mmCIF file of C-alpha atoms and ligand atoms in Angstrom:
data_model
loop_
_atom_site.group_PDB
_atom_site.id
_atom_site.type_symbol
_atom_site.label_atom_id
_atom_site.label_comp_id
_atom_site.label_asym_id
_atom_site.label_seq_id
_atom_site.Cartn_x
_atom_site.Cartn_y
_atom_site.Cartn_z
ATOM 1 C CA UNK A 1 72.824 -150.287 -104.832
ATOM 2 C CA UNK A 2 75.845 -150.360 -103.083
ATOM 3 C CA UNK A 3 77.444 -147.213 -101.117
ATOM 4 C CA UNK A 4 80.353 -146.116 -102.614
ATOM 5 C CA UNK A 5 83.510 -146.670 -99.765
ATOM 6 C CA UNK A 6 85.713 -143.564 -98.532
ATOM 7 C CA UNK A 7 88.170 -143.412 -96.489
ATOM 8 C CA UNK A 8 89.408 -140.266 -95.531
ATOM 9 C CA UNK A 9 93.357 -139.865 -95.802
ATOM 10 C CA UNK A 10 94.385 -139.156 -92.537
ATOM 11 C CA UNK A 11 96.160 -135.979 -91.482
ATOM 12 C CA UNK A 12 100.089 -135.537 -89.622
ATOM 13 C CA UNK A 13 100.566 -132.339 -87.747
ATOM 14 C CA UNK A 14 104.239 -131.171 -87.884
ATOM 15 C CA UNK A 15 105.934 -134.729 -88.329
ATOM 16 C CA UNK A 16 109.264 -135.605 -87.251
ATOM 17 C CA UNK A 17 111.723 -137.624 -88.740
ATOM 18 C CA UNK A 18 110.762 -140.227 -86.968
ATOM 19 C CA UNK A 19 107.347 -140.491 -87.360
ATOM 20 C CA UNK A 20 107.902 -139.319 -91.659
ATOM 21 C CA UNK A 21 109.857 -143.290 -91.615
ATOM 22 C CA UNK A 22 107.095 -144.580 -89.850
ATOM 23 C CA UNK A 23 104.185 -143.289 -92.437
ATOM 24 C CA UNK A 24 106.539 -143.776 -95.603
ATOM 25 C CA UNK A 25 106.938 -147.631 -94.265
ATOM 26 C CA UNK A 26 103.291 -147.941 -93.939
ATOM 27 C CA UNK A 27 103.340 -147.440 -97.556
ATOM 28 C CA UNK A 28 99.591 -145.632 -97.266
ATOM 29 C CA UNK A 29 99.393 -142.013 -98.268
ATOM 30 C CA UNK A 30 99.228 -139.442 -95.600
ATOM 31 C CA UNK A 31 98.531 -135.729 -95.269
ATOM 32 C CA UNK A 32 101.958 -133.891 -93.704
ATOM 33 C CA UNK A 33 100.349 -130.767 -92.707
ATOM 34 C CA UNK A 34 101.843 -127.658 -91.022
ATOM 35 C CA UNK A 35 105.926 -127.933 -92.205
ATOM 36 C CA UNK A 36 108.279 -125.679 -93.392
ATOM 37 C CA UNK A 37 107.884 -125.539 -97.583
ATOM 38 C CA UNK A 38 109.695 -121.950 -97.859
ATOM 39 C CA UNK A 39 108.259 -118.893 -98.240
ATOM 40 C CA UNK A 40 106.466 -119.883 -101.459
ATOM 41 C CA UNK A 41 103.242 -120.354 -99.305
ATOM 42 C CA UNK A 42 101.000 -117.309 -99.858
ATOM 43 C CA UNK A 43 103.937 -115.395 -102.050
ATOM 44 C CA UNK A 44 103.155 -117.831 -105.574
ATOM 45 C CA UNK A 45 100.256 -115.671 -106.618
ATOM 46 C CA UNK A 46 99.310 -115.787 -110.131
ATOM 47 C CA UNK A 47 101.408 -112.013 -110.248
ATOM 48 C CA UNK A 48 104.547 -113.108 -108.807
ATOM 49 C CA UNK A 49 104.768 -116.134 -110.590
ATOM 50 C CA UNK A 50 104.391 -114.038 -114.002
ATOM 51 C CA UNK A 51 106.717 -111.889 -112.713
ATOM 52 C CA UNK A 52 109.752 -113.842 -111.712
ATOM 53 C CA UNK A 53 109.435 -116.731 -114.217
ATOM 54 C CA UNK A 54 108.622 -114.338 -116.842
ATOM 55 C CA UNK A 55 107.991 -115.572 -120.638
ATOM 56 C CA UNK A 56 109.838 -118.584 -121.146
ATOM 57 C CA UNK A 57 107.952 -120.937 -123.117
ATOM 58 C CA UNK A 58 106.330 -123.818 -121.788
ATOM 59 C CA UNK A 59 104.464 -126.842 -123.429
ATOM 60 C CA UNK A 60 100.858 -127.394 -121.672
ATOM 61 C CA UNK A 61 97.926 -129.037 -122.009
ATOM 62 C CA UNK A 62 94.379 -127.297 -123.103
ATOM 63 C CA UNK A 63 91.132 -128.723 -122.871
ATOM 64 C CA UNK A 64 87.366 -127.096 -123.140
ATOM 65 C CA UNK A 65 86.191 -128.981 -119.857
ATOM 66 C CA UNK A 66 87.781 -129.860 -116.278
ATOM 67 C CA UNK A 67 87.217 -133.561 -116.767
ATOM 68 C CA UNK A 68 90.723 -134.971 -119.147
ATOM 69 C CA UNK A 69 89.958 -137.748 -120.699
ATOM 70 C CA UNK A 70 93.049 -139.774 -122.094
ATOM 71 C CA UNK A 71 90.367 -142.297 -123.937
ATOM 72 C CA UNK A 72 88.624 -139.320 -126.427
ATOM 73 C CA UNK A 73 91.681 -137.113 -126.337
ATOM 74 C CA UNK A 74 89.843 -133.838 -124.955
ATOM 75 C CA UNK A 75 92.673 -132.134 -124.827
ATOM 76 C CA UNK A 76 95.650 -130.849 -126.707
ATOM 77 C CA UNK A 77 99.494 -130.176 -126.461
ATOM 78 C CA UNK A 78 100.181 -126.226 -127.027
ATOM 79 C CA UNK A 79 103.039 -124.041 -126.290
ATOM 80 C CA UNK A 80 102.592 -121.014 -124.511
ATOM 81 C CA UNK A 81 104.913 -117.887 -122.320
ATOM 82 C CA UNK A 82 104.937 -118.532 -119.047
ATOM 83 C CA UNK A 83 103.086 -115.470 -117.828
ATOM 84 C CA UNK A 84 100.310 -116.081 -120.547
ATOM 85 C CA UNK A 85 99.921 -119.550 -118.832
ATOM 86 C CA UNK A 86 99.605 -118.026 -115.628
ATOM 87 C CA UNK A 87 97.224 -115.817 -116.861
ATOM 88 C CA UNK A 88 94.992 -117.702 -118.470
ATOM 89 C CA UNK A 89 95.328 -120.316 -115.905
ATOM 90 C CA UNK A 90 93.990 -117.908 -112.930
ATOM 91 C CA UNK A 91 91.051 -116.410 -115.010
ATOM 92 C CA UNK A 92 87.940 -118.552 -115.899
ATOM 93 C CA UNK A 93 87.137 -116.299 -118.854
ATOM 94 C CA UNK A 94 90.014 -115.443 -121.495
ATOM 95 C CA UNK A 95 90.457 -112.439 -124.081
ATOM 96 C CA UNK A 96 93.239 -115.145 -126.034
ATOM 97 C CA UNK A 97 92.461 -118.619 -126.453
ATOM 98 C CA UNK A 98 93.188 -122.014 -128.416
ATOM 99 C CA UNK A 99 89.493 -123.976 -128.152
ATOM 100 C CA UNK A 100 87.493 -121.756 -126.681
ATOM 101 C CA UNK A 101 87.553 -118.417 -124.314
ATOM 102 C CA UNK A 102 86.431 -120.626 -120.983
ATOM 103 C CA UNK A 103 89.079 -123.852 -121.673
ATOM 104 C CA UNK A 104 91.285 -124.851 -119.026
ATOM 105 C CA UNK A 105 95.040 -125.630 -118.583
ATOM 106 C CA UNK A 106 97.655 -127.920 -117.398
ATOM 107 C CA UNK A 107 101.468 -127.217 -116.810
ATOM 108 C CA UNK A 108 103.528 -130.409 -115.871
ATOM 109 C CA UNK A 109 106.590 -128.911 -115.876
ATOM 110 C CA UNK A 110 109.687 -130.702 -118.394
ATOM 111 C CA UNK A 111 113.340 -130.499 -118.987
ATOM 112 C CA UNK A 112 114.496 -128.196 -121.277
ATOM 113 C CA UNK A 113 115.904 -130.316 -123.762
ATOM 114 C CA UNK A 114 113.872 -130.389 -127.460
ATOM 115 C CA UNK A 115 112.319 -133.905 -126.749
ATOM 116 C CA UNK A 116 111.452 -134.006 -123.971
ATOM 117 C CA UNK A 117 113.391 -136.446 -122.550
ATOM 118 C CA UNK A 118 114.717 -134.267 -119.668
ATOM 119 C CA UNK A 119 113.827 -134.996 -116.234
ATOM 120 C CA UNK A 120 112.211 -132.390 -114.513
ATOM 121 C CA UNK A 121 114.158 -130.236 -111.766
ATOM 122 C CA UNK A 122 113.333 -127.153 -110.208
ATOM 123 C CA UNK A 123 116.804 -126.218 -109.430
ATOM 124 C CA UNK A 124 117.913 -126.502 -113.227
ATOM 125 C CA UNK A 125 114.339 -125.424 -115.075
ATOM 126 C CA UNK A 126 112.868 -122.777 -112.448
ATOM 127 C CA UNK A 127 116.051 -121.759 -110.237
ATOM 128 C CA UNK A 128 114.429 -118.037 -109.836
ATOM 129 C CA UNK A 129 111.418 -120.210 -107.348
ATOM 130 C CA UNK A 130 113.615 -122.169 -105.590
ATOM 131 C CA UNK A 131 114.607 -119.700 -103.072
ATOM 132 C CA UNK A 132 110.313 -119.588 -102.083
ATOM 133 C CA UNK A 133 110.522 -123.213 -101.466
ATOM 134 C CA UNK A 134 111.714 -126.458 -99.759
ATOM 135 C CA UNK A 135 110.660 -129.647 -98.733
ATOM 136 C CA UNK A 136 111.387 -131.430 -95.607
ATOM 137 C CA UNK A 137 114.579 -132.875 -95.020
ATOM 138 C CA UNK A 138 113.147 -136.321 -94.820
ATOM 139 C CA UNK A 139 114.948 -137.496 -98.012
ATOM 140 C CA UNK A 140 118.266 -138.947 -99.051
ATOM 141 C CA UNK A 141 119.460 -136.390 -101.734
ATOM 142 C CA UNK A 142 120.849 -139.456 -103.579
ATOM 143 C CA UNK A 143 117.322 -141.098 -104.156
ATOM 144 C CA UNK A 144 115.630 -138.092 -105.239
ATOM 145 C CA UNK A 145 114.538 -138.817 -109.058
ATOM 146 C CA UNK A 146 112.674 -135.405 -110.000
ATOM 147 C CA UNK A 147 110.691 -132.560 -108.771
ATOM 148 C CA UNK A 148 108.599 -131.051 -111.049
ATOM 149 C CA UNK A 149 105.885 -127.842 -110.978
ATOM 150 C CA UNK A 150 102.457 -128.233 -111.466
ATOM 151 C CA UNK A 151 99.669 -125.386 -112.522
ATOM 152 C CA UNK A 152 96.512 -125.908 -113.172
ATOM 153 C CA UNK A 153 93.314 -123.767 -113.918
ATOM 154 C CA UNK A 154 90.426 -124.311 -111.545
ATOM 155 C CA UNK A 155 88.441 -127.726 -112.293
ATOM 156 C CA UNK A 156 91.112 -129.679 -113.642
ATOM 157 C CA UNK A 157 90.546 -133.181 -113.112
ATOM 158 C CA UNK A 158 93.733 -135.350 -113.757
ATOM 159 C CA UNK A 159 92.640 -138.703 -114.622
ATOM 160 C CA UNK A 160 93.543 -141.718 -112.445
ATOM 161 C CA UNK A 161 97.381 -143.140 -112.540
ATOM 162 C CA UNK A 162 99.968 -144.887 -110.824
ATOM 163 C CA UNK A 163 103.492 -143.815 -111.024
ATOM 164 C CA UNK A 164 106.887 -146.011 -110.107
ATOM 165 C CA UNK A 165 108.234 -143.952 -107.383
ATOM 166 C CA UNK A 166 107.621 -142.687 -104.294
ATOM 167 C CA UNK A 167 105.996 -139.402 -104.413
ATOM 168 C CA UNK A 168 105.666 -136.181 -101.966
ATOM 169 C CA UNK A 169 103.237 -133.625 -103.988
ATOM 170 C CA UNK A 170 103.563 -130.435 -101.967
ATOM 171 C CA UNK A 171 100.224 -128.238 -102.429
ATOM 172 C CA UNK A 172 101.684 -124.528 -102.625
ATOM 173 C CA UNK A 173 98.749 -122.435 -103.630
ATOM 174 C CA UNK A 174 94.708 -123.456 -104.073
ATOM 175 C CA UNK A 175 92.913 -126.168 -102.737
ATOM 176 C CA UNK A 176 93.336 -129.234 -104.841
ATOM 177 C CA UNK A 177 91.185 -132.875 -104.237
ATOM 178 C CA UNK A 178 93.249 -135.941 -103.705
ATOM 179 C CA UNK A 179 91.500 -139.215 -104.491
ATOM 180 C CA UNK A 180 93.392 -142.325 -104.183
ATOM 181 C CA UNK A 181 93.249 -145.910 -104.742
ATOM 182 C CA UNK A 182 95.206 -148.884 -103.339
ATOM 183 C CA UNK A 183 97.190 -150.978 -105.671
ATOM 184 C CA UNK A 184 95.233 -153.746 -104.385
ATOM 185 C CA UNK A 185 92.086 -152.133 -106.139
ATOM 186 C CA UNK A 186 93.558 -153.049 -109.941
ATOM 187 C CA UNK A 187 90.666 -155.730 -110.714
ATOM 188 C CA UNK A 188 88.268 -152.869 -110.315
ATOM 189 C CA UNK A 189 90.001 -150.159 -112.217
ATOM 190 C CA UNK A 190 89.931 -150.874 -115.183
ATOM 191 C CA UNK A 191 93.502 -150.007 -116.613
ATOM 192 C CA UNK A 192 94.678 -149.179 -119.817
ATOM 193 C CA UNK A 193 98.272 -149.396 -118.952
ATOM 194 C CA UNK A 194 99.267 -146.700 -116.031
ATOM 195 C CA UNK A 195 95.600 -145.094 -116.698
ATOM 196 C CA UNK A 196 92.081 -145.990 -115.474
ATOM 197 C CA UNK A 197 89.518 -145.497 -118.060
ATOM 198 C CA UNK A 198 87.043 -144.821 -115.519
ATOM 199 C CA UNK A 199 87.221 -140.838 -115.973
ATOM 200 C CA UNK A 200 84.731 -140.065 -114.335
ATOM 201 C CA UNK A 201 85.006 -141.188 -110.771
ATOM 202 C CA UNK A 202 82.043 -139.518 -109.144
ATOM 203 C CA UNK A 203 79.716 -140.700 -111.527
ATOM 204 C CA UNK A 204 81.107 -143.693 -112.996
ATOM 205 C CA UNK A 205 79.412 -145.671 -115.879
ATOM 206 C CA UNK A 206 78.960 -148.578 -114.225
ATOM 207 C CA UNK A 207 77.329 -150.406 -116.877
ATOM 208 C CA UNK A 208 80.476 -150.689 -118.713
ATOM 209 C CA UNK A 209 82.387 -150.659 -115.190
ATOM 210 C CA UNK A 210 80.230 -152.654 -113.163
ATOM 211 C CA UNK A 211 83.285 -153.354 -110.621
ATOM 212 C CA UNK A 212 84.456 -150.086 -110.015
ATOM 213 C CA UNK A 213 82.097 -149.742 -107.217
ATOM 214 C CA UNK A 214 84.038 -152.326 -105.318
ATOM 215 C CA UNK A 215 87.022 -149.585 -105.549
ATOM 216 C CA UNK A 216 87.703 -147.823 -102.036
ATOM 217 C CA UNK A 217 88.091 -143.886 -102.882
ATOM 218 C CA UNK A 218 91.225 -142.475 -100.086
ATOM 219 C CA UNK A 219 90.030 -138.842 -100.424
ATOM 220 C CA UNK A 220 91.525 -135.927 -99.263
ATOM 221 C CA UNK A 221 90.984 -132.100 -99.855
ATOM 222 C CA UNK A 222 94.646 -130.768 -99.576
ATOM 223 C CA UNK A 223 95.203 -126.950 -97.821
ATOM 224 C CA UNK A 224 97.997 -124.815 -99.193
ATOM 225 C CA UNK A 225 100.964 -126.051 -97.594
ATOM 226 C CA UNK A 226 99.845 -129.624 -97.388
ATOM 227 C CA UNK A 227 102.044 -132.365 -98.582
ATOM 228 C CA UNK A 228 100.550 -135.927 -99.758
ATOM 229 C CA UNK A 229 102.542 -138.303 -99.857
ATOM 230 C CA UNK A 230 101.526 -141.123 -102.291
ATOM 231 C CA UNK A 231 103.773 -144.177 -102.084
ATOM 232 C CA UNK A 232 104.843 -145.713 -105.698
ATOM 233 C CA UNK A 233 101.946 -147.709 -107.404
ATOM 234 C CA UNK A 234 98.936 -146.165 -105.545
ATOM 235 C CA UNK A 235 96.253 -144.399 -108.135
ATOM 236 C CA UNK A 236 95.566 -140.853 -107.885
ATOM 237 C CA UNK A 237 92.901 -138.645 -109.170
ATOM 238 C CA UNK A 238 93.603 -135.219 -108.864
ATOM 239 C CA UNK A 239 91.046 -131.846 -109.123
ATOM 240 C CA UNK A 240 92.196 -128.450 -108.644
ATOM 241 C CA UNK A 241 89.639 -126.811 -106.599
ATOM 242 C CA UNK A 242 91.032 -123.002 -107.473
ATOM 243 C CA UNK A 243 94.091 -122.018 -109.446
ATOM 244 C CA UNK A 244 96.481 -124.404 -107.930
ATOM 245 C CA UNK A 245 100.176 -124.319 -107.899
ATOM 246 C CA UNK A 246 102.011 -127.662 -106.868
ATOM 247 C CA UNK A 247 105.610 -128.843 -106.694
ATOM 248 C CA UNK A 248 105.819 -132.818 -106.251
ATOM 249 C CA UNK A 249 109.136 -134.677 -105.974
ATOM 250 C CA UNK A 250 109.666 -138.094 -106.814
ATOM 251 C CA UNK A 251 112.347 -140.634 -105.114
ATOM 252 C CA UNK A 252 113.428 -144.172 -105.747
ATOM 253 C CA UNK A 253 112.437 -146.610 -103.005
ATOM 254 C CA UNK A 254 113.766 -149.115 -104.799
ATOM 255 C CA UNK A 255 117.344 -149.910 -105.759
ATOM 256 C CA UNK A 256 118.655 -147.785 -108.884
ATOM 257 C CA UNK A 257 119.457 -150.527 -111.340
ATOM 258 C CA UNK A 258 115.875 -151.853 -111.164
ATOM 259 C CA UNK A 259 114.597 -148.409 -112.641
ATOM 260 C CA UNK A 260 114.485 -147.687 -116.447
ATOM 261 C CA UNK A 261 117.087 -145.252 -117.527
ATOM 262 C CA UNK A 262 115.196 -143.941 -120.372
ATOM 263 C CA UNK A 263 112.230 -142.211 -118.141
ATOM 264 C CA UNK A 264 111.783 -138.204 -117.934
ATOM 265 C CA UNK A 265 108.066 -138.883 -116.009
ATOM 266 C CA UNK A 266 108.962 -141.488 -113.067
ATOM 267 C CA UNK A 267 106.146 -143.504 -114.363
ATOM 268 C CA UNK A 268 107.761 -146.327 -116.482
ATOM 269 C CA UNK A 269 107.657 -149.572 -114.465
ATOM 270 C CA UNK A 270 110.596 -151.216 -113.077
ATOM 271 C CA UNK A 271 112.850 -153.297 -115.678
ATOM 272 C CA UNK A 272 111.657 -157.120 -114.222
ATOM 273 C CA UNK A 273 108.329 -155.691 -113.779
ATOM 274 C CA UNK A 274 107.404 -154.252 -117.526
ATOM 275 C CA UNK A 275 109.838 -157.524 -118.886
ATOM 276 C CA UNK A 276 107.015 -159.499 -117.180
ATOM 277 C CA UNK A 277 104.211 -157.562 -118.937
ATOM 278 C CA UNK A 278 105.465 -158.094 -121.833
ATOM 279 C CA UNK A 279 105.683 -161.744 -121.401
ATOM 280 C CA UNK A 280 102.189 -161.662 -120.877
ATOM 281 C CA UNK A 281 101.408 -160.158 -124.004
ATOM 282 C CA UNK A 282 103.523 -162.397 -125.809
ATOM 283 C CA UNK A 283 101.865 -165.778 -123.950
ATOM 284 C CA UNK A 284 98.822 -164.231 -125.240
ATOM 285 C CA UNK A 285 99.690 -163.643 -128.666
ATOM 286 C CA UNK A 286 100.786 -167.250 -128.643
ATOM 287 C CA UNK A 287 97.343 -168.304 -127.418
ATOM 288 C CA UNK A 288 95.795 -167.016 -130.004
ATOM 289 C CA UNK A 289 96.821 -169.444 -132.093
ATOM 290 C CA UNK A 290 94.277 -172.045 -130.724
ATOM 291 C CA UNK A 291 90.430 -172.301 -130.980
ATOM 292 C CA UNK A 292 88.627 -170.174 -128.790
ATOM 293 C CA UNK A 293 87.748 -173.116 -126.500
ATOM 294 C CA UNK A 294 91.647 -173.647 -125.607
ATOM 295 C CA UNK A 295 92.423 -169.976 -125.511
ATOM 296 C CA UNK A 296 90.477 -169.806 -122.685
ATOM 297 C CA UNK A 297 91.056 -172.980 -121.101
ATOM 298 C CA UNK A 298 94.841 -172.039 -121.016
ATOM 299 C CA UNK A 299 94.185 -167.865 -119.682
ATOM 300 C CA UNK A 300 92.296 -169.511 -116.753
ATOM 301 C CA UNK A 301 95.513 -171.737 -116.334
ATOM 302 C CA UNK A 302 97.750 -168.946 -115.922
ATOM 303 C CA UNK A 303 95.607 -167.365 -114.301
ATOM 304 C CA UNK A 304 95.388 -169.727 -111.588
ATOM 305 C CA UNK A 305 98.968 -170.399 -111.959
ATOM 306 C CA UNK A 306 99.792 -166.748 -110.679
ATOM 307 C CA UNK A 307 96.781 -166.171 -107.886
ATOM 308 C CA UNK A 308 98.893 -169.320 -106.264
ATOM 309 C CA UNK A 309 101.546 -166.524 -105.674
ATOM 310 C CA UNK A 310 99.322 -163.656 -104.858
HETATM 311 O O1 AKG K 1 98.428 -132.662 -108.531
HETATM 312 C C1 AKG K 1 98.602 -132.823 -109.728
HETATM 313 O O2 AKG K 1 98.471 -131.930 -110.544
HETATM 314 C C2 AKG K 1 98.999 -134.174 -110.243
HETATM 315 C C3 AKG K 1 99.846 -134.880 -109.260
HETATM 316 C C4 AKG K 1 100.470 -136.141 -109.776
HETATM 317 O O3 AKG K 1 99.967 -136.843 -110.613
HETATM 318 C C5 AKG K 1 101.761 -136.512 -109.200
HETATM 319 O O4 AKG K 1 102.300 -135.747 -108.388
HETATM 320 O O5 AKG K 1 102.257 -137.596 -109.544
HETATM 321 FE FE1 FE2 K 2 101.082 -138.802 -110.726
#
């Protein structure tokens, strides 16, 4: 059988400027270790949290095990205080539950308006933590799309996506596992739209994904007060190793009017590229038209057709 292929993401010490344009042009991620995030580093404990945010609601997800699995649903969409999330989310046993008194939880923090259409933005949504924290002035304010907090209860495992922008996650408190995946991995991933439906990444079935082992895992276990930065498009798989508080902001590399206007998450694709998806689902639809025999004969033409331009 063959091994499965790591590469370890490698690790900035107190980056400059200079050398931040020089990793985001690379467009690999990188660890940014050692910068100025605030004071937030070692002061967001579960208590303090509680205490500042206090009990604002806020919609999360619950699931009995670590492992989220978009395919069976294993989880659900509750609403719950603030403090009571942070809580539960820093115990492994719990006296209140939803599922069951050992499930885990999930904040990805939301605007405030009743859809949920708002993007996310710590200055409007939590402006009591912004004081604690900062990222590095590496950014153009104008480009900056969202930044948006993260909690999670020990063994969370966020399943593997891509989003549209660029993305710095900054790692404020826990350890949390970063596994990555090149864009140029797609054939062996699997997706169902942004998502890979191979959940489980460590042990993968590989009789029903029998190319994922051609997939090259960019791992990383991130420190509190490390800062990934995951360019736009690469997949990420994300485990909190302890009760893990994040803050990741997400910027437009691209130029505005490319960017759909109706996206709170940052993860819907760029106008000409989900126009061409859906051209390909509409070439297919018209395929099906034909006997099997054509159908196919046709796919491989268009498929051939675009590997010319690859
Ligand atoms: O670390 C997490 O909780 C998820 C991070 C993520 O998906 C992101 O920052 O885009
Ligand atoms: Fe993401």
């Amino acid at each position: 059988m063959s091994e499965k292929k790591i590469i370890p993401i490698p690790v900035y010490n107190d980056v400059s400027f200079e050398l931040f344009n020089k990793i985001h042009s690379r467009r690999s991620p990188a660890i940014l270790r050692g910068l100025n995030i605030g004071s937030c580093l070692g002061k967001w404990t579960a208590e303090y949290l509680s205490q500042i945010v206090g009990n604002k609601p806020v919609k999360i997800h619950v699931s009995e095990t670590g492992q989220m699995n978009f395919l069976t649903k294993n989880f659900q969409y509750k609403t719950l205080p603030f403090d009571q999330l942070i809580k539960r989310s820093s115990s492994n046993q719990h006296e209140d539950y939803f599922l069951t008194n050992t499930e885990v939880y999930y904040l990805r923090a939301l605007g405030t308006d009743s859809r949920g259409r708002e993007v996310a933005n710590m200055e409007n949504h939590y402006p009591e933590l912004c004081q604690d924290f900062q990222i590095p002035q590496f950014l153009e304010a104008s480009s900056i799309f969202s930044s948006v907090l993260r909690v999670a209860s020990k063994g969370v495992q966020l399943w593997t996506h891509y989003d549209v922008m660029d993305n710095l996650l900054v790692q404020v408190t826990g350890k949390k596992r970063a596994v990555l995946y090149s864009p140029e991995d797609i054939p062996y991933l699997y997706l169902e739209g942004d998502k890979s439906q191979v959940v489980d990444i460590d042990s993968p079935n590989l009789e029903r994904f029998p190319e994922f082992i051609k997939a090259t895992a960019h791992e990383c276990i991130m420190e509190p007060g490390d800062i990934l930065f995951i360019p736009a498009l690469w997949f990420h798989n994300m485990t909190s190793l302890d009760f893990s508080v994040a803050v990741n902001v997400f910027w437009r590399n691209l130029s505005p009017e490319v960017y759909d206007k109706k996206d709170p998450y940052g993860n819907k694709d760029p106008l000409p590229a989900s126009k061409a998806l859906e051209m390909v689902e509409s070439a297919l639809k018209h395929l099906s038209l034909l006997p099997d025999e054509y159908q196919r004969f046709y796919k491989r033409r268009i498929v051939s057709r675009v590997q010319k331009n690859l």
